[in-house]
PDB file of C-alpha atoms in Angstrom:
ATOM      1  CA  MET A   1       4.629 -20.713 -11.615  1.00  0.00           C
ATOM      2  CA  LYS A   2       6.248 -17.699 -13.297  1.00  0.00           C
ATOM      3  CA  ILE A   3       4.042 -14.605 -13.273  1.00  0.00           C
ATOM      4  CA  GLN A   4       4.174 -12.617 -16.521  1.00  0.00           C
ATOM      5  CA  SER A   5       0.991 -10.526 -16.316  1.00  0.00           C
ATOM      6  CA  VAL A   6      -0.458  -8.538 -13.436  1.00  0.00           C
ATOM      7  CA  GLY A   7      -3.753  -6.847 -12.697  1.00  0.00           C
ATOM      8  CA  VAL A   8      -3.796  -3.917 -10.274  1.00  0.00           C
ATOM      9  CA  ILE A   9      -6.983  -2.742  -8.568  1.00  0.00           C
ATOM     10  CA  GLY A  10      -6.754   0.970  -7.863  1.00  0.00           C
ATOM     11  CA  ALA A  11      -5.003   3.714  -9.831  1.00  0.00           C
ATOM     12  CA  GLY A  12      -4.172   5.850  -6.788  1.00  0.00           C
ATOM     13  CA  THR A  13      -0.745   6.376  -5.238  1.00  0.00           C
ATOM     14  CA  MET A  14      -0.141   2.732  -4.346  1.00  0.00           C
ATOM     15  CA  GLY A  15      -1.905   1.227  -7.351  1.00  0.00           C
ATOM     16  CA  ASN A  16      -0.189   3.304 -10.013  1.00  0.00           C
ATOM     17  CA  GLY A  17       3.141   2.860  -8.247  1.00  0.00           C
ATOM     18  CA  ILE A  18       2.776  -0.933  -8.237  1.00  0.00           C
ATOM     19  CA  ALA A  19       1.686  -0.876 -11.889  1.00  0.00           C
ATOM     20  CA  GLN A  20       4.734   1.217 -12.786  1.00  0.00           C
ATOM     21  CA  VAL A  21       7.178  -1.106 -11.024  1.00  0.00           C
ATOM     22  CA  CYS A  22       5.695  -4.190 -12.697  1.00  0.00           C
ATOM     23  CA  ALA A  23       5.692  -2.612 -16.169  1.00  0.00           C
ATOM     24  CA  VAL A  24       9.294  -1.384 -15.895  1.00  0.00           C
ATOM     25  CA  ALA A  25      10.282  -4.954 -14.959  1.00  0.00           C
ATOM     26  CA  GLY A  26       8.753  -6.223 -18.205  1.00  0.00           C
ATOM     27  CA  LEU A  27       5.376  -7.492 -16.973  1.00  0.00           C
ATOM     28  CA  ASN A  28       2.127  -6.719 -18.788  1.00  0.00           C
ATOM     29  CA  VAL A  29      -0.221  -4.763 -16.513  1.00  0.00           C
ATOM     30  CA  VAL A  30      -3.953  -4.042 -16.409  1.00  0.00           C
ATOM     31  CA  MET A  31      -4.770  -1.199 -13.985  1.00  0.00           C
ATOM     32  CA  VAL A  32      -8.444  -0.857 -13.037  1.00  0.00           C
ATOM     33  CA  ASP A  33     -10.294   1.896 -11.187  1.00  0.00           C
ATOM     34  CA  ILE A  34     -13.920   2.946 -10.794  1.00  0.00           C
ATOM     35  CA  ASN A  35     -14.069   5.436 -13.681  1.00  0.00           C
ATOM     36  CA  GLU A  36     -12.096   6.653 -16.684  1.00  0.00           C
ATOM     37  CA  ALA A  37     -11.026   9.865 -14.915  1.00  0.00           C
ATOM     38  CA  ALA A  38      -9.426   7.924 -12.041  1.00  0.00           C
ATOM     39  CA  VAL A  39      -7.687   5.584 -14.487  1.00  0.00           C
ATOM     40  CA  GLN A  40      -6.344   8.507 -16.528  1.00  0.00           C
ATOM     41  CA  ARG A  41      -5.042  10.250 -13.404  1.00  0.00           C
ATOM     42  CA  GLY A  42      -3.183   7.066 -12.535  1.00  0.00           C
ATOM     43  CA  LEU A  43      -1.698   6.748 -16.019  1.00  0.00           C
ATOM     44  CA  ASP A  44      -0.673  10.415 -15.990  1.00  0.00           C
ATOM     45  CA  GLN A  45       1.026   9.942 -12.635  1.00  0.00           C
ATOM     46  CA  ILE A  46       2.969   6.943 -13.931  1.00  0.00           C
ATOM     47  CA  SER A  47       4.133   8.952 -16.929  1.00  0.00           C
ATOM     48  CA  LYS A  48       5.276  11.841 -14.694  1.00  0.00           C
ATOM     49  CA  SER A  49       7.043   9.443 -12.338  1.00  0.00           C
ATOM     50  CA  LEU A  50       8.896   7.786 -15.216  1.00  0.00           C
ATOM     51  CA  ASP A  51       9.827  11.213 -16.598  1.00  0.00           C
ATOM     52  CA  ARG A  52      11.451  12.057 -13.255  1.00  0.00           C
ATOM     53  CA  LEU A  53      13.453   8.822 -13.370  1.00  0.00           C
ATOM     54  CA  VAL A  54      14.601   9.619 -16.915  1.00  0.00           C
ATOM     55  CA  LYS A  55      15.620  13.109 -15.811  1.00  0.00           C
ATOM     56  CA  LYS A  56      17.646  11.581 -12.961  1.00  0.00           C
ATOM     57  CA  GLU A  57      19.166   9.192 -15.497  1.00  0.00           C
ATOM     58  CA  THR A  58      18.091   6.117 -13.518  1.00  0.00           C
ATOM     59  CA  LEU A  59      15.949   5.098 -16.497  1.00  0.00           C
ATOM     60  CA  ASN A  60      16.326   5.689 -20.230  1.00  0.00           C
ATOM     61  CA  ALA A  61      13.614   7.009 -22.546  1.00  0.00           C
ATOM     62  CA  GLU A  62      13.268   3.681 -24.380  1.00  0.00           C
ATOM     63  CA  THR A  63      12.575   1.803 -21.134  1.00  0.00           C
ATOM     64  CA  LYS A  64      10.020   4.435 -20.147  1.00  0.00           C
ATOM     65  CA  ASP A  65       8.168   4.166 -23.456  1.00  0.00           C
ATOM     66  CA  ALA A  66       8.200   0.370 -23.340  1.00  0.00           C
ATOM     67  CA  ALA A  67       6.830   0.373 -19.787  1.00  0.00           C
ATOM     68  CA  LEU A  68       3.961   2.723 -20.666  1.00  0.00           C
ATOM     69  CA  LYS A  69       3.000   0.480 -23.598  1.00  0.00           C
ATOM     70  CA  ARG A  70       2.728  -2.490 -21.229  1.00  0.00           C
ATOM     71  CA  ILE A  71       0.096  -0.767 -19.054  1.00  0.00           C
ATOM     72  CA  LYS A  72      -3.560  -0.956 -20.009  1.00  0.00           C
ATOM     73  CA  GLY A  73      -6.034   1.236 -18.147  1.00  0.00           C
ATOM     74  CA  SER A  74      -9.532  -0.141 -17.618  1.00  0.00           C
ATOM     75  CA  THR A  75     -12.721   0.225 -15.590  1.00  0.00           C
ATOM     76  CA  SER A  76     -13.686  -3.456 -15.860  1.00  0.00           C
ATOM     77  CA  TYR A  77     -12.506  -6.433 -13.810  1.00  0.00           C
ATOM     78  CA  ASN A  78     -13.287  -8.576 -16.868  1.00  0.00           C
ATOM     79  CA  ASP A  79      -9.912  -7.446 -18.241  1.00  0.00           C
ATOM     80  CA  PHE A  80      -8.257  -9.497 -15.480  1.00  0.00           C
ATOM     81  CA  LYS A  81      -9.188 -12.749 -17.224  1.00  0.00           C
ATOM     82  CA  GLY A  82      -6.120 -14.797 -18.091  1.00  0.00           C
ATOM     83  CA  LEU A  83      -3.698 -12.865 -15.854  1.00  0.00           C
ATOM     84  CA  GLY A  84      -1.244 -14.635 -13.553  1.00  0.00           C
ATOM     85  CA  LEU A  85      -1.695 -12.292 -10.588  1.00  0.00           C
ATOM     86  CA  VAL A  86      -4.165  -9.641  -9.419  1.00  0.00           C
ATOM     87  CA  ILE A  87      -3.045  -7.197  -6.713  1.00  0.00           C
ATOM     88  CA  GLU A  88      -5.777  -5.317  -4.855  1.00  0.00           C
ATOM     89  CA  ALA A  89      -4.580  -1.839  -3.835  1.00  0.00           C
ATOM     90  CA  ALA A  90      -7.852  -0.151  -2.931  1.00  0.00           C
ATOM     91  CA  THR A  91      -8.685   1.961   0.132  1.00  0.00           C
ATOM     92  CA  GLU A  92      -7.706   0.457   3.503  1.00  0.00           C
ATOM     93  CA  ASN A  93     -11.278  -0.502   4.383  1.00  0.00           C
ATOM     94  CA  GLN A  94     -12.397  -4.041   5.193  1.00  0.00           C
ATOM     95  CA  ALA A  95     -15.850  -3.795   3.591  1.00  0.00           C
ATOM     96  CA  ILE A  96     -14.543  -2.211   0.380  1.00  0.00           C
ATOM     97  CA  LYS A  97     -11.777  -4.783   0.026  1.00  0.00           C
ATOM     98  CA  GLU A  98     -14.163  -7.680   0.679  1.00  0.00           C
ATOM     99  CA  LYS A  99     -16.573  -6.436  -1.996  1.00  0.00           C
ATOM    100  CA  ILE A 100     -13.802  -6.006  -4.572  1.00  0.00           C
ATOM    101  CA  LEU A 101     -12.130  -9.329  -3.844  1.00  0.00           C
ATOM    102  CA  LYS A 102     -15.408 -11.250  -4.114  1.00  0.00           C
ATOM    103  CA  GLN A 103     -16.022  -9.714  -7.543  1.00  0.00           C
ATOM    104  CA  VAL A 104     -12.508 -10.562  -8.735  1.00  0.00           C
ATOM    105  CA  ASP A 105     -12.798 -14.116  -7.426  1.00  0.00           C
ATOM    106  CA  GLU A 106     -15.844 -14.653  -9.630  1.00  0.00           C
ATOM    107  CA  ILE A 107     -14.054 -13.448 -12.785  1.00  0.00           C
ATOM    108  CA  VAL A 108     -10.484 -14.768 -12.742  1.00  0.00           C
ATOM    109  CA  SER A 109      -9.456 -18.377 -13.229  1.00  0.00           C
ATOM    110  CA  LYS A 110      -8.710 -20.594 -10.229  1.00  0.00           C
ATOM    111  CA  ASP A 111      -5.020 -20.527 -11.185  1.00  0.00           C
ATOM    112  CA  THR A 112      -4.760 -16.750 -10.845  1.00  0.00           C
ATOM    113  CA  ILE A 113      -3.055 -15.656  -7.626  1.00  0.00           C
ATOM    114  CA  ILE A 114      -4.908 -12.926  -5.759  1.00  0.00           C
ATOM    115  CA  ALA A 115      -2.902 -10.620  -3.491  1.00  0.00           C
ATOM    116  CA  THR A 116      -3.941  -7.736  -1.284  1.00  0.00           C
ATOM    117  CA  ASN A 117      -1.758  -4.713  -0.565  1.00  0.00           C
ATOM    118  CA  THR A 118      -3.389  -4.200   2.839  1.00  0.00           C
ATOM    119  CA  SER A 119      -1.166  -2.713   5.525  1.00  0.00           C
ATOM    120  CA  SER A 120      -3.117  -4.056   8.496  1.00  0.00           C
ATOM    121  CA  LEU A 121      -6.103  -6.294   7.684  1.00  0.00           C
ATOM    122  CA  SER A 122      -6.172 -10.057   8.229  1.00  0.00           C
ATOM    123  CA  ILE A 123      -4.986 -12.087   5.240  1.00  0.00           C
ATOM    124  CA  THR A 124      -6.594 -15.200   6.719  1.00  0.00           C
ATOM    125  CA  LYS A 125      -9.980 -13.464   7.015  1.00  0.00           C
ATOM    126  CA  LEU A 126      -9.842 -12.083   3.456  1.00  0.00           C
ATOM    127  CA  ALA A 127      -8.665 -15.441   2.094  1.00  0.00           C
ATOM    128  CA  ALA A 128     -11.662 -17.162   3.689  1.00  0.00           C
ATOM    129  CA  LEU A 129     -13.916 -15.252   1.266  1.00  0.00           C
ATOM    130  CA  ASP A 130     -12.100 -16.694  -1.754  1.00  0.00           C
ATOM    131  CA  SER A 131     -13.319 -19.795  -3.575  1.00  0.00           C
ATOM    132  CA  ASN A 132      -9.701 -20.998  -3.618  1.00  0.00           C
ATOM    133  CA  PRO A 133      -8.120 -19.572  -0.434  1.00  0.00           C
ATOM    134  CA  ALA A 134      -4.801 -21.358  -1.076  1.00  0.00           C
ATOM    135  CA  ARG A 135      -4.115 -18.868  -3.897  1.00  0.00           C
ATOM    136  CA  PHE A 136      -4.637 -15.812  -1.675  1.00  0.00           C
ATOM    137  CA  ILE A 137      -1.716 -13.887  -0.136  1.00  0.00           C
ATOM    138  CA  GLY A 138      -0.681 -10.498   1.221  1.00  0.00           C
ATOM    139  CA  MET A 139       1.762  -8.428  -0.811  1.00  0.00           C
ATOM    140  CA  HIS A 140       2.372  -5.212   1.110  1.00  0.00           C
ATOM    141  CA  PHE A 141       4.300  -2.607  -0.888  1.00  0.00           C
ATOM    142  CA  PHE A 142       5.627   0.545   0.762  1.00  0.00           C
ATOM    143  CA  ASN A 143       5.030   4.122  -0.327  1.00  0.00           C
ATOM    144  CA  PRO A 144       6.179   5.135  -2.890  1.00  0.00           C
ATOM    145  CA  PRO A 145       6.414   1.688  -4.558  1.00  0.00           C
ATOM    146  CA  PRO A 146       8.878   2.756  -7.298  1.00  0.00           C
ATOM    147  CA  LEU A 147      11.425   3.870  -4.684  1.00  0.00           C
ATOM    148  CA  MET A 148      10.902   1.586  -1.682  1.00  0.00           C
ATOM    149  CA  ALA A 149      12.672  -1.778  -1.889  1.00  0.00           C
ATOM    150  CA  LEU A 150      10.662  -3.709   0.697  1.00  0.00           C
ATOM    151  CA  VAL A 151       7.648  -5.929   0.085  1.00  0.00           C
ATOM    152  CA  GLU A 152       6.102  -7.793   3.019  1.00  0.00           C
ATOM    153  CA  VAL A 153       4.789 -11.141   1.769  1.00  0.00           C
ATOM    154  CA  ILE A 154       2.134 -12.261   4.239  1.00  0.00           C
ATOM    155  CA  ARG A 155       0.889 -15.816   4.425  1.00  0.00           C
ATOM    156  CA  GLY A 156      -2.651 -16.433   5.609  1.00  0.00           C
ATOM    157  CA  LEU A 157      -3.411 -19.707   7.357  1.00  0.00           C
ATOM    158  CA  GLN A 158      -4.664 -21.072   4.020  1.00  0.00           C
ATOM    159  CA  THR A 159      -1.901 -19.766   1.697  1.00  0.00           C
ATOM    160  CA  SER A 160      -0.180 -22.587  -0.185  1.00  0.00           C
ATOM    161  CA  ASP A 161       3.588 -23.047  -0.476  1.00  0.00           C
ATOM    162  CA  ALA A 162       3.254 -22.737  -4.261  1.00  0.00           C
ATOM    163  CA  THR A 163       1.508 -19.353  -3.971  1.00  0.00           C
ATOM    164  CA  HIS A 164       4.117 -18.091  -1.518  1.00  0.00           C
ATOM    165  CA  ALA A 165       7.016 -19.258  -3.718  1.00  0.00           C
ATOM    166  CA  ALA A 166       5.524 -17.637  -6.833  1.00  0.00           C
ATOM    167  CA  ILE A 167       5.084 -14.282  -5.085  1.00  0.00           C
ATOM    168  CA  ILE A 168       8.601 -14.329  -3.619  1.00  0.00           C
ATOM    169  CA  GLU A 169       9.993 -14.980  -7.114  1.00  0.00           C
ATOM    170  CA  MET A 170       7.806 -12.272  -8.654  1.00  0.00           C
ATOM    171  CA  ALA A 171       8.801  -9.699  -5.993  1.00  0.00           C
ATOM    172  CA  LYS A 172      12.470 -10.329  -6.714  1.00  0.00           C
ATOM    173  CA  HIS A 173      11.837 -10.144 -10.465  1.00  0.00           C
ATOM    174  CA  ILE A 174      10.422  -6.617 -10.138  1.00  0.00           C
ATOM    175  CA  GLY A 175      13.459  -5.550  -8.122  1.00  0.00           C
ATOM    176  CA  LYS A 176      12.034  -5.753  -4.617  1.00  0.00           C
ATOM    177  CA  GLU A 177      13.386  -7.319  -1.419  1.00  0.00           C
ATOM    178  CA  PRO A 178      10.634  -9.545   0.002  1.00  0.00           C
ATOM    179  CA  ILE A 179      10.380 -10.616   3.642  1.00  0.00           C
ATOM    180  CA  THR A 180       8.016 -13.397   4.705  1.00  0.00           C
ATOM    181  CA  VAL A 181       5.614 -12.548   7.510  1.00  0.00           C
ATOM    182  CA  LYS A 182       2.956 -14.462   9.408  1.00  0.00           C
ATOM    183  CA  ASN A 183      -0.566 -13.056   9.476  1.00  0.00           C
ATOM    184  CA  SER A 184      -1.039 -10.614  12.358  1.00  0.00           C
ATOM    185  CA  PRO A 185      -2.440  -7.068  12.518  1.00  0.00           C
ATOM    186  CA  GLY A 186       0.116  -4.667  11.045  1.00  0.00           C
ATOM    187  CA  PHE A 187       2.459  -7.515  10.158  1.00  0.00           C
ATOM    188  CA  VAL A 188       6.059  -6.436  11.003  1.00  0.00           C
ATOM    189  CA  VAL A 189       6.960  -2.938   9.817  1.00  0.00           C
ATOM    190  CA  ASN A 190       3.696  -1.125  10.562  1.00  0.00           C
ATOM    191  CA  ARG A 191       3.294  -3.007  13.849  1.00  0.00           C
ATOM    192  CA  ILE A 192       6.417  -1.143  14.978  1.00  0.00           C
ATOM    193  CA  LEU A 193       6.066   2.056  12.919  1.00  0.00           C
ATOM    194  CA  LEU A 194       2.452   3.144  13.488  1.00  0.00           C
ATOM    195  CA  PRO A 195       2.551   3.037  17.303  1.00  0.00           C
ATOM    196  CA  MET A 196       5.670   5.227  17.075  1.00  0.00           C
ATOM    197  CA  ILE A 197       3.789   7.721  14.887  1.00  0.00           C
ATOM    198  CA  ASN A 198       0.806   7.575  17.243  1.00  0.00           C
ATOM    199  CA  GLU A 199       3.122   8.311  20.188  1.00  0.00           C
ATOM    200  CA  ALA A 200       4.521  11.309  18.306  1.00  0.00           C
ATOM    201  CA  PHE A 201       0.960  12.696  18.178  1.00  0.00           C
ATOM    202  CA  PHE A 202       0.617  12.181  21.944  1.00  0.00           C
ATOM    203  CA  VAL A 203       3.897  14.074  22.440  1.00  0.00           C
ATOM    204  CA  LEU A 204       2.594  16.840  20.168  1.00  0.00           C
ATOM    205  CA  SER A 205      -0.803  16.987  21.900  1.00  0.00           C
ATOM    206  CA  GLU A 206       0.898  17.286  25.301  1.00  0.00           C
ATOM    207  CA  GLY A 207       2.855  20.298  24.051  1.00  0.00           C
ATOM    208  CA  LEU A 208       6.242  18.733  24.812  1.00  0.00           C
ATOM    209  CA  ALA A 209       7.761  20.120  21.615  1.00  0.00           C
ATOM    210  CA  SER A 210       6.838  21.660  18.272  1.00  0.00           C
ATOM    211  CA  PRO A 211       6.190  19.392  15.269  1.00  0.00           C
ATOM    212  CA  GLU A 212       9.466  20.565  13.741  1.00  0.00           C
ATOM    213  CA  ASP A 213      11.448  19.744  16.882  1.00  0.00           C
ATOM    214  CA  ILE A 214       9.778  16.358  17.342  1.00  0.00           C
ATOM    215  CA  ASP A 215      10.690  15.416  13.779  1.00  0.00           C
ATOM    216  CA  ALA A 216      14.187  16.861  14.071  1.00  0.00           C
ATOM    217  CA  GLY A 217      14.730  14.902  17.278  1.00  0.00           C
ATOM    218  CA  MET A 218      13.854  11.585  15.635  1.00  0.00           C
ATOM    219  CA  LYS A 219      15.866  12.337  12.502  1.00  0.00           C
ATOM    220  CA  LEU A 220      18.989  13.478  14.320  1.00  0.00           C
ATOM    221  CA  GLY A 221      18.707  11.219  17.352  1.00  0.00           C
ATOM    222  CA  CYS A 222      17.556   8.009  15.669  1.00  0.00           C
ATOM    223  CA  ASN A 223      18.979   8.535  12.178  1.00  0.00           C
ATOM    224  CA  GLN A 224      15.528   8.374  10.574  1.00  0.00           C
ATOM    225  CA  PRO A 225      15.329   9.901   7.073  1.00  0.00           C
ATOM    226  CA  ILE A 226      11.995  11.562   7.871  1.00  0.00           C
ATOM    227  CA  GLY A 227      10.355  12.508  11.166  1.00  0.00           C
ATOM    228  CA  PRO A 228       7.250  10.622  12.378  1.00  0.00           C
ATOM    229  CA  LEU A 229       4.865  13.561  11.965  1.00  0.00           C
ATOM    230  CA  ALA A 230       6.058  14.375   8.443  1.00  0.00           C
ATOM    231  CA  LEU A 231       5.799  10.669   7.665  1.00  0.00           C
ATOM    232  CA  ALA A 232       2.217  10.631   8.971  1.00  0.00           C
ATOM    233  CA  ASP A 233       1.405  13.446   6.540  1.00  0.00           C
ATOM    234  CA  LEU A 234       2.961  11.419   3.727  1.00  0.00           C
ATOM    235  CA  ILE A 235       1.090   8.218   4.640  1.00  0.00           C
ATOM    236  CA  GLY A 236      -2.177  10.039   5.307  1.00  0.00           C
ATOM    237  CA  LEU A 237      -3.503  10.718   8.789  1.00  0.00           C
ATOM    238  CA  ASP A 238      -6.701   8.833   7.982  1.00  0.00           C
ATOM    239  CA  THR A 239      -4.673   5.741   7.093  1.00  0.00           C
ATOM    240  CA  CYS A 240      -2.627   6.055  10.291  1.00  0.00           C
ATOM    241  CA  LEU A 241      -5.822   6.284  12.338  1.00  0.00           C
ATOM    242  CA  ALA A 242      -7.428   3.333  10.540  1.00  0.00           C
ATOM    243  CA  VAL A 243      -4.411   1.121  11.223  1.00  0.00           C
ATOM    244  CA  MET A 244      -4.269   2.081  14.916  1.00  0.00           C
ATOM    245  CA  GLU A 245      -7.975   1.309  15.241  1.00  0.00           C
ATOM    246  CA  VAL A 246      -7.350  -2.148  13.768  1.00  0.00           C
ATOM    247  CA  TYR A 247      -4.606  -2.773  16.359  1.00  0.00           C
ATOM    248  CA  PHE A 248      -6.722  -1.469  19.225  1.00  0.00           C
ATOM    249  CA  GLU A 249      -9.650  -3.664  18.210  1.00  0.00           C
ATOM    250  CA  ASN A 250      -7.637  -6.823  17.543  1.00  0.00           C
ATOM    251  CA  PHE A 251      -5.156  -6.732  20.434  1.00  0.00           C
ATOM    252  CA  SER A 252      -7.493  -5.178  23.053  1.00  0.00           C
ATOM    253  CA  ASP A 253      -4.449  -3.422  24.476  1.00  0.00           C
ATOM    254  CA  SER A 254      -4.530   0.229  25.555  1.00  0.00           C
ATOM    255  CA  LYS A 255      -1.033   0.827  24.176  1.00  0.00           C
ATOM    256  CA  TYR A 256      -2.648   0.893  20.720  1.00  0.00           C
ATOM    257  CA  ARG A 257      -5.245   3.546  21.655  1.00  0.00           C
ATOM    258  CA  PRO A 258      -5.302   6.160  18.861  1.00  0.00           C
ATOM    259  CA  CYS A 259      -4.249   9.614  20.022  1.00  0.00           C
ATOM    260  CA  PRO A 260      -7.291  11.927  20.381  1.00  0.00           C
ATOM    261  CA  LEU A 261      -5.424  14.647  18.441  1.00  0.00           C
ATOM    262  CA  LEU A 262      -4.994  12.249  15.513  1.00  0.00           C
ATOM    263  CA  ARG A 263      -8.739  11.538  15.579  1.00  0.00           C
ATOM    264  CA  GLU A 264      -9.520  15.267  15.758  1.00  0.00           C
ATOM    265  CA  MET A 265      -7.317  16.116  12.787  1.00  0.00           C
ATOM    266  CA  VAL A 266      -8.849  13.370  10.669  1.00  0.00           C
ATOM    267  CA  ALA A 267     -12.332  14.605  11.626  1.00  0.00           C
ATOM    268  CA  ALA A 268     -11.292  18.097  10.467  1.00  0.00           C
ATOM    269  CA  GLY A 269     -10.164  16.725   7.122  1.00  0.00           C
ATOM    270  CA  TYR A 270      -6.504  17.469   7.810  1.00  0.00           C
ATOM    271  CA  LEU A 271      -5.219  14.270   6.235  1.00  0.00           C
ATOM    272  CA  GLY A 272      -1.710  15.301   5.229  1.00  0.00           C
ATOM    273  CA  ARG A 273      -0.134  15.906   1.849  1.00  0.00           C
ATOM    274  CA  LYS A 274      -3.161  14.662  -0.103  1.00  0.00           C
ATOM    275  CA  THR A 275      -5.330  17.450   1.344  1.00  0.00           C
ATOM    276  CA  SER A 276      -2.469  20.012   1.464  1.00  0.00           C
ATOM    277  CA  ARG A 277      -2.821  20.156   5.242  1.00  0.00           C
ATOM    278  CA  GLY A 278      -1.969  17.747   8.029  1.00  0.00           C
ATOM    279  CA  VAL A 279       0.506  18.371  10.814  1.00  0.00           C
ATOM    280  CA  TYR A 280       2.174  20.682   8.293  1.00  0.00           C
ATOM    281  CA  THR A 281       0.735  22.679   5.377  1.00  0.00           C
ATOM    282  CA  TYR A 282       1.705  22.034   1.757  1.00  0.00           C
ATOM    283  CA  ASP A 283       1.393  23.896  -1.520  1.00  0.00           C
ATOM    284  CA  LYS A 284      -1.410  22.609  -3.755  1.00  0.00           C
TER     285      LYS A 284
END
């Protein structure tokens, strides 16, 4: 099955980034969010992102214009009818995702593949809610989707070989490097990455070093392009906390206990770049 049209649920950072990547690769895209304002913000962000690529000369103006024409903004899941694939990229919350996916399942045809961009939730559990669980799969993009090459393709217990093969082909078509992963909390990359970020918060909370020195140490000593605390700000501290809570609950292992400082900062609303304040402060 060759996928030629894609629906994206969510016009936020991940959703609009996924929509952009698909449209640039020549796929027709329908991007849905809860209201017109959210959809327009997503479309505006895509346009700005493409403008930056044109300025860097990694994309020409004709390709940018063609990509924008392939993206339709909408507030209705009914516009997903007839599409080959729908990718859910909503907030990392089990209840919200379940509600959305049930609604989509009722609208799209049984041949439409449904993927979730979750970074930590069970693909098997979400697939069990679908009327055709064999067509359900995880497709975890990394932030920001236009720049990051990796896509984790996660098979639930029910995912068919045909669904998996179609998503691997589609990921390659849009210029990504897919890796196949079994269903487990955090999959591969975040299973390793988020505990490291969480440990950086423990180091910070114990006063072992300043945020700047912790990040410099990991960049210079481990050749990481960005320090763990700056990365947490980029990901969103609330997302980091949510993922660690999923690990702690599912593995029942104290090594996944979220750092109290991380909890405290999320409670204060210091969520990182999106709120202009996290471990570091940012210009609005």
